[in-house]
Amino acid sequence: MDIVKEVKLLKYQMNLMKHMINADEHLFFIFAIDHEFEEDQVNVLLKVLHAFNHRLKDEEISILNQDDHLLSQFNLPLDKVYNSEQPTLEEFKLYITKVLYQEFELEYLLSSLKKQSIQNEVCDFLLNLLKEE
């Protein structure tokens, strides 16, 4: 099978799988599929949210939980991601721009993460900051 047919087949199969997935339960994964996020992009986003969660709770992030290679791949400032200050909306927007390379409604991204129960407290915090803007 040639490469064009393979790509068409994969796209069709992906479309079929999207219809099989309960979008209400996996809204972020559908968002990631629709925006063609790569695995490393999703992993970095989740890593940043994890760091934000620790920062909001004034918890120190273990050096073992840090993934310097993954974050530095997207030129994220490790000292900033893993600092102890409360995260800001501007910081999150900067990371999203560096990691996801595209424009979309930040509220939709955060809502899809929250509806899939991914870092609910962080999503609520960022959504509240977004509403204040």
PDB file of C-alpha atoms in Angstrom:
ATOM      1  CA  MET A   1       0.000   0.000   0.000  1.00  0.00           C
ATOM      2  CA  ASP A   2       1.409   3.393  -0.876  1.00  0.00           C
ATOM      3  CA  ILE A   3       1.855   6.150   1.680  1.00  0.00           C
ATOM      4  CA  VAL A   4      -1.084   8.253   0.468  1.00  0.00           C
ATOM      5  CA  LYS A   5      -3.487   5.329   0.814  1.00  0.00           C
ATOM      6  CA  GLU A   6      -2.080   4.530   4.253  1.00  0.00           C
ATOM      7  CA  VAL A   7      -2.587   8.100   5.443  1.00  0.00           C
ATOM      8  CA  LYS A   8      -6.138   8.165   4.071  1.00  0.00           C
ATOM      9  CA  LEU A   9      -6.873   4.844   5.764  1.00  0.00           C
ATOM     10  CA  LEU A  10      -5.451   6.057   9.088  1.00  0.00           C
ATOM     11  CA  LYS A  11      -7.494   9.249   8.912  1.00  0.00           C
ATOM     12  CA  TYR A  12     -10.636   7.264   8.180  1.00  0.00           C
ATOM     13  CA  GLN A  13      -9.924   4.845  11.019  1.00  0.00           C
ATOM     14  CA  MET A  14      -9.284   7.766  13.371  1.00  0.00           C
ATOM     15  CA  ASN A  15     -12.610   9.286  12.367  1.00  0.00           C
ATOM     16  CA  LEU A  16     -14.359   5.987  13.060  1.00  0.00           C
ATOM     17  CA  MET A  17     -12.705   5.743  16.485  1.00  0.00           C
ATOM     18  CA  LYS A  18     -13.798   9.269  17.355  1.00  0.00           C
ATOM     19  CA  HIS A  19     -17.395   8.156  16.796  1.00  0.00           C
ATOM     20  CA  MET A  20     -16.874   5.178  19.094  1.00  0.00           C
ATOM     21  CA  ILE A  21     -15.433   7.233  21.950  1.00  0.00           C
ATOM     22  CA  ASN A  22     -17.827   8.842  24.378  1.00  0.00           C
ATOM     23  CA  ALA A  23     -16.845  12.458  23.818  1.00  0.00           C
ATOM     24  CA  ASP A  24     -18.362  13.585  27.117  1.00  0.00           C
ATOM     25  CA  GLU A  25     -16.033  11.264  29.053  1.00  0.00           C
ATOM     26  CA  HIS A  26     -12.909  11.919  26.980  1.00  0.00           C
ATOM     27  CA  LEU A  27     -13.330  15.501  25.856  1.00  0.00           C
ATOM     28  CA  PHE A  28      -9.651  16.391  26.162  1.00  0.00           C
ATOM     29  CA  PHE A  29      -8.556  13.367  24.134  1.00  0.00           C
ATOM     30  CA  ILE A  30     -11.025  14.338  21.406  1.00  0.00           C
ATOM     31  CA  PHE A  31      -9.629  17.898  21.592  1.00  0.00           C
ATOM     32  CA  ALA A  32      -6.094  16.498  21.215  1.00  0.00           C
ATOM     33  CA  ILE A  33      -7.132  14.382  18.229  1.00  0.00           C
ATOM     34  CA  ASP A  34      -8.987  17.248  16.540  1.00  0.00           C
ATOM     35  CA  HIS A  35      -5.982  19.561  16.948  1.00  0.00           C
ATOM     36  CA  GLU A  36      -3.529  16.833  15.930  1.00  0.00           C
ATOM     37  CA  PHE A  37      -1.415  17.093  19.082  1.00  0.00           C
ATOM     38  CA  GLU A  38       1.583  14.808  19.181  1.00  0.00           C
ATOM     39  CA  GLU A  39       2.299  12.562  22.152  1.00  0.00           C
ATOM     40  CA  ASP A  40       5.130  14.763  23.458  1.00  0.00           C
ATOM     41  CA  GLN A  41       2.902  17.849  23.274  1.00  0.00           C
ATOM     42  CA  VAL A  42       0.221  16.193  25.397  1.00  0.00           C
ATOM     43  CA  ASN A  43       2.819  14.856  27.848  1.00  0.00           C
ATOM     44  CA  VAL A  44       4.382  18.302  28.292  1.00  0.00           C
ATOM     45  CA  LEU A  45       0.986  19.925  28.814  1.00  0.00           C
ATOM     46  CA  LEU A  46       0.151  17.336  31.476  1.00  0.00           C
ATOM     47  CA  LYS A  47       3.594  17.831  33.066  1.00  0.00           C
ATOM     48  CA  VAL A  48       3.058  21.605  33.257  1.00  0.00           C
ATOM     49  CA  LEU A  49      -0.390  21.118  34.807  1.00  0.00           C
ATOM     50  CA  HIS A  50       1.135  18.712  37.332  1.00  0.00           C
ATOM     51  CA  ALA A  51       3.792  21.289  38.246  1.00  0.00           C
ATOM     52  CA  PHE A  52       1.109  23.996  38.533  1.00  0.00           C
ATOM     53  CA  ASN A  53      -0.863  21.738  40.872  1.00  0.00           C
ATOM     54  CA  HIS A  54       2.131  21.412  43.206  1.00  0.00           C
ATOM     55  CA  ARG A  55       2.773  25.147  43.021  1.00  0.00           C
ATOM     56  CA  LEU A  56      -0.845  25.982  43.898  1.00  0.00           C
ATOM     57  CA  LYS A  57      -0.617  23.712  46.947  1.00  0.00           C
ATOM     58  CA  ASP A  58       2.807  25.100  47.949  1.00  0.00           C
ATOM     59  CA  GLU A  59       4.289  21.625  47.550  1.00  0.00           C
ATOM     60  CA  GLU A  60       7.828  21.020  46.456  1.00  0.00           C
ATOM     61  CA  ILE A  61       8.248  19.055  43.253  1.00  0.00           C
ATOM     62  CA  SER A  62      10.581  16.127  43.647  1.00  0.00           C
ATOM     63  CA  ILE A  63      13.560  16.163  41.323  1.00  0.00           C
ATOM     64  CA  LEU A  64      12.488  12.639  40.327  1.00  0.00           C
ATOM     65  CA  ASN A  65       9.170  13.993  39.007  1.00  0.00           C
ATOM     66  CA  GLN A  66      10.882  16.510  36.777  1.00  0.00           C
ATOM     67  CA  ASP A  67      11.491  15.617  33.155  1.00  0.00           C
ATOM     68  CA  ASP A  68      14.115  18.046  31.960  1.00  0.00           C
ATOM     69  CA  HIS A  69      14.469  16.470  28.526  1.00  0.00           C
ATOM     70  CA  LEU A  70      10.771  16.583  27.719  1.00  0.00           C
ATOM     71  CA  LEU A  71      10.344  20.212  28.815  1.00  0.00           C
ATOM     72  CA  SER A  72      13.584  21.456  27.305  1.00  0.00           C
ATOM     73  CA  GLN A  73      12.540  19.917  23.989  1.00  0.00           C
ATOM     74  CA  PHE A  74       9.974  22.752  23.827  1.00  0.00           C
ATOM     75  CA  ASN A  75      12.343  25.394  25.262  1.00  0.00           C
ATOM     76  CA  LEU A  76      10.376  25.720  28.486  1.00  0.00           C
ATOM     77  CA  PRO A  77      12.355  27.405  31.267  1.00  0.00           C
ATOM     78  CA  LEU A  78      12.754  24.611  33.837  1.00  0.00           C
ATOM     79  CA  ASP A  79      13.523  26.976  36.694  1.00  0.00           C
ATOM     80  CA  LYS A  80      10.262  28.827  35.969  1.00  0.00           C
ATOM     81  CA  VAL A  81       8.090  25.704  35.521  1.00  0.00           C
ATOM     82  CA  TYR A  82       9.375  24.173  38.760  1.00  0.00           C
ATOM     83  CA  ASN A  83       9.586  27.317  40.893  1.00  0.00           C
ATOM     84  CA  SER A  84       7.511  27.780  44.031  1.00  0.00           C
ATOM     85  CA  GLU A  85       5.532  30.850  42.961  1.00  0.00           C
ATOM     86  CA  GLN A  86       1.847  30.689  42.218  1.00  0.00           C
ATOM     87  CA  PRO A  87       1.289  30.094  38.493  1.00  0.00           C
ATOM     88  CA  THR A  88      -0.138  32.855  36.341  1.00  0.00           C
ATOM     89  CA  LEU A  89      -2.354  32.884  33.303  1.00  0.00           C
ATOM     90  CA  GLU A  90       0.366  34.643  31.295  1.00  0.00           C
ATOM     91  CA  GLU A  91       2.821  31.887  32.173  1.00  0.00           C
ATOM     92  CA  PHE A  92       0.337  29.214  31.110  1.00  0.00           C
ATOM     93  CA  LYS A  93      -0.366  31.025  27.830  1.00  0.00           C
ATOM     94  CA  LEU A  94       3.375  31.204  27.150  1.00  0.00           C
ATOM     95  CA  TYR A  95       3.779  27.465  27.687  1.00  0.00           C
ATOM     96  CA  ILE A  96       0.750  26.667  25.546  1.00  0.00           C
ATOM     97  CA  THR A  97       2.160  28.781  22.709  1.00  0.00           C
ATOM     98  CA  LYS A  98       5.542  27.045  22.918  1.00  0.00           C
ATOM     99  CA  VAL A  99       4.113  23.539  23.204  1.00  0.00           C
ATOM    100  CA  LEU A 100       0.966  23.425  21.072  1.00  0.00           C
ATOM    101  CA  TYR A 101       1.974  25.822  18.253  1.00  0.00           C
ATOM    102  CA  GLN A 102      -1.558  26.880  17.413  1.00  0.00           C
ATOM    103  CA  GLU A 103      -4.317  29.220  18.424  1.00  0.00           C
ATOM    104  CA  PHE A 104      -7.569  28.057  19.961  1.00  0.00           C
ATOM    105  CA  GLU A 105      -9.883  29.071  22.762  1.00  0.00           C
ATOM    106  CA  LEU A 106      -7.960  28.572  25.993  1.00  0.00           C
ATOM    107  CA  GLU A 107     -11.256  28.254  27.830  1.00  0.00           C
ATOM    108  CA  TYR A 108     -12.201  25.276  25.645  1.00  0.00           C
ATOM    109  CA  LEU A 109      -8.862  23.559  26.337  1.00  0.00           C
ATOM    110  CA  LEU A 110      -9.167  24.056  30.094  1.00  0.00           C
ATOM    111  CA  SER A 111     -12.820  23.004  30.107  1.00  0.00           C
ATOM    112  CA  SER A 112     -12.039  19.845  28.156  1.00  0.00           C
ATOM    113  CA  LEU A 113      -9.276  18.966  30.622  1.00  0.00           C
ATOM    114  CA  LYS A 114     -11.580  19.625  33.562  1.00  0.00           C
ATOM    115  CA  LYS A 115     -14.458  17.592  32.136  1.00  0.00           C
ATOM    116  CA  GLN A 116     -12.050  14.687  31.768  1.00  0.00           C
ATOM    117  CA  SER A 117     -10.998  15.204  35.419  1.00  0.00           C
ATOM    118  CA  ILE A 118      -7.428  16.180  34.562  1.00  0.00           C
ATOM    119  CA  GLN A 119      -6.033  18.552  37.203  1.00  0.00           C
ATOM    120  CA  ASN A 120      -9.441  19.999  38.111  1.00  0.00           C
ATOM    121  CA  GLU A 121      -8.084  22.463  40.682  1.00  0.00           C
ATOM    122  CA  VAL A 122      -5.531  23.886  38.267  1.00  0.00           C
ATOM    123  CA  CYS A 123      -8.131  24.164  35.506  1.00  0.00           C
ATOM    124  CA  ASP A 124     -10.548  25.947  37.869  1.00  0.00           C
ATOM    125  CA  PHE A 125      -7.783  28.310  38.967  1.00  0.00           C
ATOM    126  CA  LEU A 126      -6.825  29.156  35.371  1.00  0.00           C
ATOM    127  CA  LEU A 127     -10.458  29.426  34.232  1.00  0.00           C
ATOM    128  CA  ASN A 128     -11.121  31.914  37.031  1.00  0.00           C
ATOM    129  CA  LEU A 129      -8.098  33.966  35.980  1.00  0.00           C
ATOM    130  CA  LEU A 130      -9.342  33.837  32.402  1.00  0.00           C
ATOM    131  CA  LYS A 131     -12.757  35.162  33.459  1.00  0.00           C
ATOM    132  CA  GLU A 132     -11.128  38.054  35.319  1.00  0.00           C
ATOM    133  CA  GLU A 133      -9.275  39.135  32.177  1.00  0.00           C
TER     134      GLU A 133
END
